[in-house]
């Protein structure tokens, strides 16, 4: 039986009991059951997309996932931890770094995968988060580190491999290409009514990024 211990915020602290099949070695904030974690992350993403970051609560996530709030607090200390971990997990699971031996193929595959990812459930959640970033410095810093920077670094590696293979010049404007790629996708997703589809991705690639790279 789980007995929540009172915390300063009136929220459940970690409990000392162990769920069936779990080890006792995991500490606060560390997942103990991968299948339960996936359900909680999915619930968090859906609630975030529906109500936004400010209105998101652990109670709402628990109700959506049909789980106890103490179950969530055994894994994540706060909603910030939960949201950032959810974004990070989704990106790592959904965006696989391509390496086809061609900068054109790799850029195309990455952009299409990222566009598909953004137009899925995480896209609505990302839009809800972006609106809060100017008002939530801790969230902004964590979001950039876990969500944005890994995509930037992946794009840079794709281009750098193209340079190493001799496909493109060593003096190409890598940072400009990387920024335009991300800006194009986010602009299309959040500011226009036009679809973020394969046609747009192909135009961005063939008319914008590849000419800049001289590929």
mmCIF file of C-alpha atoms in Angstrom:
data_model
loop_
_atom_site.group_PDB
_atom_site.id
_atom_site.type_symbol
_atom_site.label_atom_id
_atom_site.label_comp_id
_atom_site.label_asym_id
_atom_site.label_seq_id
_atom_site.Cartn_x
_atom_site.Cartn_y
_atom_site.Cartn_z
ATOM 1 C CA UNK A 1 0.000 0.000 0.000
ATOM 2 C CA UNK A 2 1.362 3.386 -0.940
ATOM 3 C CA UNK A 3 1.392 6.059 1.762
ATOM 4 C CA UNK A 4 2.235 9.528 0.375
ATOM 5 C CA UNK A 5 4.372 11.651 2.657
ATOM 6 C CA UNK A 6 3.426 15.298 2.983
ATOM 7 C CA UNK A 7 5.693 17.809 1.225
ATOM 8 C CA UNK A 8 6.140 21.505 1.518
ATOM 9 C CA UNK A 9 3.951 22.054 -1.520
ATOM 10 C CA UNK A 10 1.196 19.728 -0.327
ATOM 11 C CA UNK A 11 2.081 17.249 -3.068
ATOM 12 C CA UNK A 12 2.994 13.626 -2.776
ATOM 13 C CA UNK A 13 6.634 12.881 -2.142
ATOM 14 C CA UNK A 14 8.287 9.692 -3.341
ATOM 15 C CA UNK A 15 6.926 6.625 -1.628
ATOM 16 C CA UNK A 16 8.934 3.742 -0.326
ATOM 17 C CA UNK A 17 6.770 0.961 -1.650
ATOM 18 C CA UNK A 18 7.669 -0.821 -4.853
ATOM 19 C CA UNK A 19 5.355 -1.653 -7.727
ATOM 20 C CA UNK A 20 5.258 -5.280 -8.891
ATOM 21 C CA UNK A 21 8.220 -6.090 -11.076
ATOM 22 C CA UNK A 22 10.156 -3.008 -10.068
ATOM 23 C CA UNK A 23 13.536 -2.869 -8.401
ATOM 24 C CA UNK A 24 14.220 -0.856 -5.270
ATOM 25 C CA UNK A 25 17.378 0.724 -6.731
ATOM 26 C CA UNK A 26 15.727 3.587 -8.615
ATOM 27 C CA UNK A 27 15.651 6.935 -6.857
ATOM 28 C CA UNK A 28 13.322 9.834 -7.138
ATOM 29 C CA UNK A 29 12.679 10.963 -10.668
ATOM 30 C CA UNK A 30 14.018 7.801 -12.275
ATOM 31 C CA UNK A 31 11.679 5.583 -14.285
ATOM 32 C CA UNK A 32 11.055 2.124 -12.864
ATOM 33 C CA UNK A 33 8.618 0.665 -15.365
ATOM 34 C CA UNK A 34 9.144 1.472 -19.039
ATOM 35 C CA UNK A 35 5.586 0.616 -20.069
ATOM 36 C CA UNK A 36 4.093 2.798 -17.323
ATOM 37 C CA UNK A 37 6.473 5.623 -18.191
ATOM 38 C CA UNK A 38 5.366 5.572 -21.831
ATOM 39 C CA UNK A 39 1.706 5.872 -20.821
ATOM 40 C CA UNK A 40 2.457 8.752 -18.468
ATOM 41 C CA UNK A 41 4.502 10.601 -21.084
ATOM 42 C CA UNK A 42 1.751 10.174 -23.664
ATOM 43 C CA UNK A 43 -0.805 11.493 -21.184
ATOM 44 C CA UNK A 44 1.405 14.479 -20.369
ATOM 45 C CA UNK A 45 1.814 15.304 -24.048
ATOM 46 C CA UNK A 46 -1.926 15.094 -24.697
ATOM 47 C CA UNK A 47 -2.814 17.256 -21.700
ATOM 48 C CA UNK A 48 -0.131 19.771 -22.662
ATOM 49 C CA UNK A 49 -1.519 19.996 -26.187
ATOM 50 C CA UNK A 50 -5.032 20.523 -24.824
ATOM 51 C CA UNK A 51 -4.468 23.059 -22.056
ATOM 52 C CA UNK A 52 -0.927 24.444 -22.431
ATOM 53 C CA UNK A 53 1.981 24.409 -20.025
ATOM 54 C CA UNK A 54 0.658 26.817 -17.395
ATOM 55 C CA UNK A 55 -2.616 24.950 -16.940
ATOM 56 C CA UNK A 56 -0.984 21.514 -16.979
ATOM 57 C CA UNK A 57 -0.996 19.845 -13.551
ATOM 58 C CA UNK A 58 0.192 16.519 -12.230
ATOM 59 C CA UNK A 59 -3.401 15.837 -11.177
ATOM 60 C CA UNK A 60 -4.600 16.280 -14.762
ATOM 61 C CA UNK A 61 -1.874 13.989 -16.112
ATOM 62 C CA UNK A 62 -2.637 11.371 -13.486
ATOM 63 C CA UNK A 63 -6.351 11.478 -14.280
ATOM 64 C CA UNK A 64 -5.702 11.276 -18.020
ATOM 65 C CA UNK A 65 -3.372 8.313 -17.552
ATOM 66 C CA UNK A 66 -5.646 6.719 -14.934
ATOM 67 C CA UNK A 67 -2.743 6.589 -12.520
ATOM 68 C CA UNK A 68 -2.108 7.797 -8.994
ATOM 69 C CA UNK A 69 -0.341 11.115 -8.587
ATOM 70 C CA UNK A 70 2.229 9.393 -6.362
ATOM 71 C CA UNK A 71 3.098 7.169 -9.331
ATOM 72 C CA UNK A 72 4.091 10.265 -11.292
ATOM 73 C CA UNK A 73 6.085 11.805 -8.449
ATOM 74 C CA UNK A 74 8.124 8.646 -8.078
ATOM 75 C CA UNK A 75 9.438 9.360 -11.569
ATOM 76 C CA UNK A 76 9.466 13.148 -11.944
ATOM 77 C CA UNK A 77 9.903 15.861 -9.329
ATOM 78 C CA UNK A 78 7.768 18.446 -11.086
ATOM 79 C CA UNK A 79 5.760 19.120 -14.204
ATOM 80 C CA UNK A 80 8.850 20.797 -15.668
ATOM 81 C CA UNK A 81 10.819 17.571 -15.267
ATOM 82 C CA UNK A 82 7.946 15.578 -16.742
ATOM 83 C CA UNK A 83 7.483 17.834 -19.789
ATOM 84 C CA UNK A 84 11.177 18.071 -20.620
ATOM 85 C CA UNK A 85 11.753 14.342 -20.177
ATOM 86 C CA UNK A 86 8.725 13.646 -22.367
ATOM 87 C CA UNK A 87 9.982 15.899 -25.161
ATOM 88 C CA UNK A 88 13.460 14.420 -24.964
ATOM 89 C CA UNK A 89 12.191 10.848 -25.042
ATOM 90 C CA UNK A 90 9.899 11.516 -27.979
ATOM 91 C CA UNK A 91 12.647 13.148 -30.015
ATOM 92 C CA UNK A 92 15.129 10.356 -29.342
ATOM 93 C CA UNK A 93 12.543 7.749 -30.254
ATOM 94 C CA UNK A 94 11.163 9.443 -33.349
ATOM 95 C CA UNK A 95 14.115 11.168 -35.030
ATOM 96 C CA UNK A 96 16.803 8.705 -36.078
ATOM 97 C CA UNK A 97 20.001 10.199 -37.438
ATOM 98 C CA UNK A 98 20.328 9.215 -41.127
ATOM 99 C CA UNK A 99 23.666 8.225 -42.657
ATOM 100 C CA UNK A 100 23.127 7.164 -46.266
ATOM 101 C CA UNK A 101 26.464 8.351 -47.631
ATOM 102 C CA UNK A 102 24.876 11.380 -49.310
ATOM 103 C CA UNK A 103 24.212 14.819 -47.853
ATOM 104 C CA UNK A 104 21.190 15.216 -50.150
ATOM 105 C CA UNK A 105 19.643 11.945 -48.995
ATOM 106 C CA UNK A 106 20.491 12.531 -45.349
ATOM 107 C CA UNK A 107 19.099 16.064 -45.267
ATOM 108 C CA UNK A 108 15.941 14.968 -47.054
ATOM 109 C CA UNK A 109 15.379 12.047 -44.711
ATOM 110 C CA UNK A 110 16.002 14.147 -41.621
ATOM 111 C CA UNK A 111 13.701 16.979 -42.718
ATOM 112 C CA UNK A 112 10.880 14.616 -43.661
ATOM 113 C CA UNK A 113 11.201 12.729 -40.368
ATOM 114 C CA UNK A 114 11.240 15.947 -38.359
ATOM 115 C CA UNK A 115 8.260 17.328 -40.273
ATOM 116 C CA UNK A 116 6.292 14.132 -39.619
ATOM 117 C CA UNK A 117 7.269 14.322 -35.970
ATOM 118 C CA UNK A 118 6.166 17.952 -35.649
ATOM 119 C CA UNK A 119 2.813 17.364 -37.359
ATOM 120 C CA UNK A 120 2.025 14.495 -34.994
ATOM 121 C CA UNK A 121 0.801 14.826 -31.379
ATOM 122 C CA UNK A 122 4.051 16.464 -30.302
ATOM 123 C CA UNK A 123 3.501 19.328 -32.742
ATOM 124 C CA UNK A 124 0.538 20.704 -30.793
ATOM 125 C CA UNK A 125 2.428 20.254 -27.541
ATOM 126 C CA UNK A 126 5.474 22.034 -28.986
ATOM 127 C CA UNK A 127 3.311 24.965 -30.009
ATOM 128 C CA UNK A 128 1.883 25.151 -26.501
ATOM 129 C CA UNK A 129 5.386 25.151 -25.051
ATOM 130 C CA UNK A 130 6.886 27.722 -27.412
ATOM 131 C CA UNK A 131 4.284 30.261 -26.354
ATOM 132 C CA UNK A 132 5.442 29.926 -22.752
ATOM 133 C CA UNK A 133 9.198 30.093 -23.304
ATOM 134 C CA UNK A 134 9.548 33.895 -22.923
ATOM 135 C CA UNK A 135 7.795 33.682 -19.543
ATOM 136 C CA UNK A 136 9.441 30.516 -18.183
ATOM 137 C CA UNK A 137 13.254 30.845 -18.280
ATOM 138 C CA UNK A 138 13.900 27.419 -16.743
ATOM 139 C CA UNK A 139 11.530 25.763 -19.164
ATOM 140 C CA UNK A 140 13.086 27.665 -22.087
ATOM 141 C CA UNK A 141 16.607 26.579 -21.169
ATOM 142 C CA UNK A 142 15.607 22.952 -20.705
ATOM 143 C CA UNK A 143 13.502 22.902 -23.871
ATOM 144 C CA UNK A 144 16.364 24.224 -25.964
ATOM 145 C CA UNK A 145 18.813 21.756 -24.464
ATOM 146 C CA UNK A 146 16.642 18.659 -24.757
ATOM 147 C CA UNK A 147 14.567 19.423 -27.852
ATOM 148 C CA UNK A 148 16.187 22.023 -30.101
ATOM 149 C CA UNK A 149 19.935 21.564 -29.716
ATOM 150 C CA UNK A 150 19.974 17.823 -30.507
ATOM 151 C CA UNK A 151 18.280 18.555 -33.847
ATOM 152 C CA UNK A 152 20.721 21.360 -34.604
ATOM 153 C CA UNK A 153 23.670 19.125 -33.780
ATOM 154 C CA UNK A 154 22.300 16.313 -35.926
ATOM 155 C CA UNK A 155 21.984 18.657 -38.899
ATOM 156 C CA UNK A 156 25.524 19.895 -38.372
ATOM 157 C CA UNK A 157 26.857 16.330 -38.354
ATOM 158 C CA UNK A 158 25.035 15.557 -41.599
ATOM 159 C CA UNK A 159 26.642 18.558 -43.276
ATOM 160 C CA UNK A 160 30.066 17.881 -41.771
ATOM 161 C CA UNK A 161 29.984 14.313 -43.120
ATOM 162 C CA UNK A 162 29.190 15.758 -46.535
ATOM 163 C CA UNK A 163 32.248 17.998 -46.258
ATOM 164 C CA UNK A 164 34.415 15.071 -45.174
ATOM 165 C CA UNK A 165 33.246 13.070 -48.230
ATOM 166 C CA UNK A 166 34.041 15.966 -50.531
ATOM 167 C CA UNK A 167 30.430 16.472 -51.618
ATOM 168 C CA UNK A 168 30.388 20.092 -50.502
ATOM 169 C CA UNK A 169 32.989 22.768 -49.838
ATOM 170 C CA UNK A 170 34.575 23.152 -46.426
ATOM 171 C CA UNK A 171 33.609 26.839 -46.271
ATOM 172 C CA UNK A 172 29.847 26.383 -46.666
ATOM 173 C CA UNK A 173 27.697 28.414 -44.195
ATOM 174 C CA UNK A 174 26.794 25.510 -41.914
ATOM 175 C CA UNK A 175 25.155 27.619 -39.209
ATOM 176 C CA UNK A 176 23.008 29.481 -41.732
ATOM 177 C CA UNK A 177 21.806 26.254 -43.324
ATOM 178 C CA UNK A 178 21.004 24.714 -39.952
ATOM 179 C CA UNK A 179 19.075 27.782 -38.799
ATOM 180 C CA UNK A 180 17.129 28.068 -42.049
ATOM 181 C CA UNK A 181 16.164 24.402 -41.903
ATOM 182 C CA UNK A 182 14.737 24.687 -38.412
ATOM 183 C CA UNK A 183 13.165 28.093 -39.025
ATOM 184 C CA UNK A 184 11.455 26.923 -42.191
ATOM 185 C CA UNK A 185 9.810 23.966 -40.502
ATOM 186 C CA UNK A 186 8.725 25.885 -37.396
ATOM 187 C CA UNK A 187 7.421 28.835 -39.436
ATOM 188 C CA UNK A 188 5.335 26.523 -41.596
ATOM 189 C CA UNK A 189 4.050 24.619 -38.577
ATOM 190 C CA UNK A 190 3.148 27.514 -36.293
ATOM 191 C CA UNK A 191 2.533 30.638 -38.354
ATOM 192 C CA UNK A 192 0.848 29.626 -41.585
ATOM 193 C CA UNK A 193 -2.234 27.648 -42.499
ATOM 194 C CA UNK A 194 -0.307 25.723 -45.130
ATOM 195 C CA UNK A 195 0.569 22.067 -44.571
ATOM 196 C CA UNK A 196 3.991 21.003 -43.387
ATOM 197 C CA UNK A 197 4.098 18.260 -45.984
ATOM 198 C CA UNK A 198 6.579 16.503 -48.249
ATOM 199 C CA UNK A 199 6.083 19.096 -50.989
ATOM 200 C CA UNK A 200 7.178 21.913 -48.704
ATOM 201 C CA UNK A 201 10.097 19.904 -47.324
ATOM 202 C CA UNK A 202 11.321 19.139 -50.844
ATOM 203 C CA UNK A 203 11.122 22.819 -51.829
ATOM 204 C CA UNK A 204 13.000 23.853 -48.687
ATOM 205 C CA UNK A 205 15.665 21.281 -49.435
ATOM 206 C CA UNK A 206 16.069 21.759 -53.179
ATOM 207 C CA UNK A 207 15.473 25.505 -53.479
ATOM 208 C CA UNK A 208 16.984 26.690 -50.221
ATOM 209 C CA UNK A 209 19.379 24.408 -48.373
ATOM 210 C CA UNK A 210 21.153 22.486 -51.131
ATOM 211 C CA UNK A 211 21.942 25.607 -53.199
ATOM 212 C CA UNK A 212 23.452 27.214 -50.103
ATOM 213 C CA UNK A 213 25.574 24.122 -49.645
ATOM 214 C CA UNK A 214 26.516 24.021 -53.320
ATOM 215 C CA UNK A 215 25.369 20.408 -53.432
#
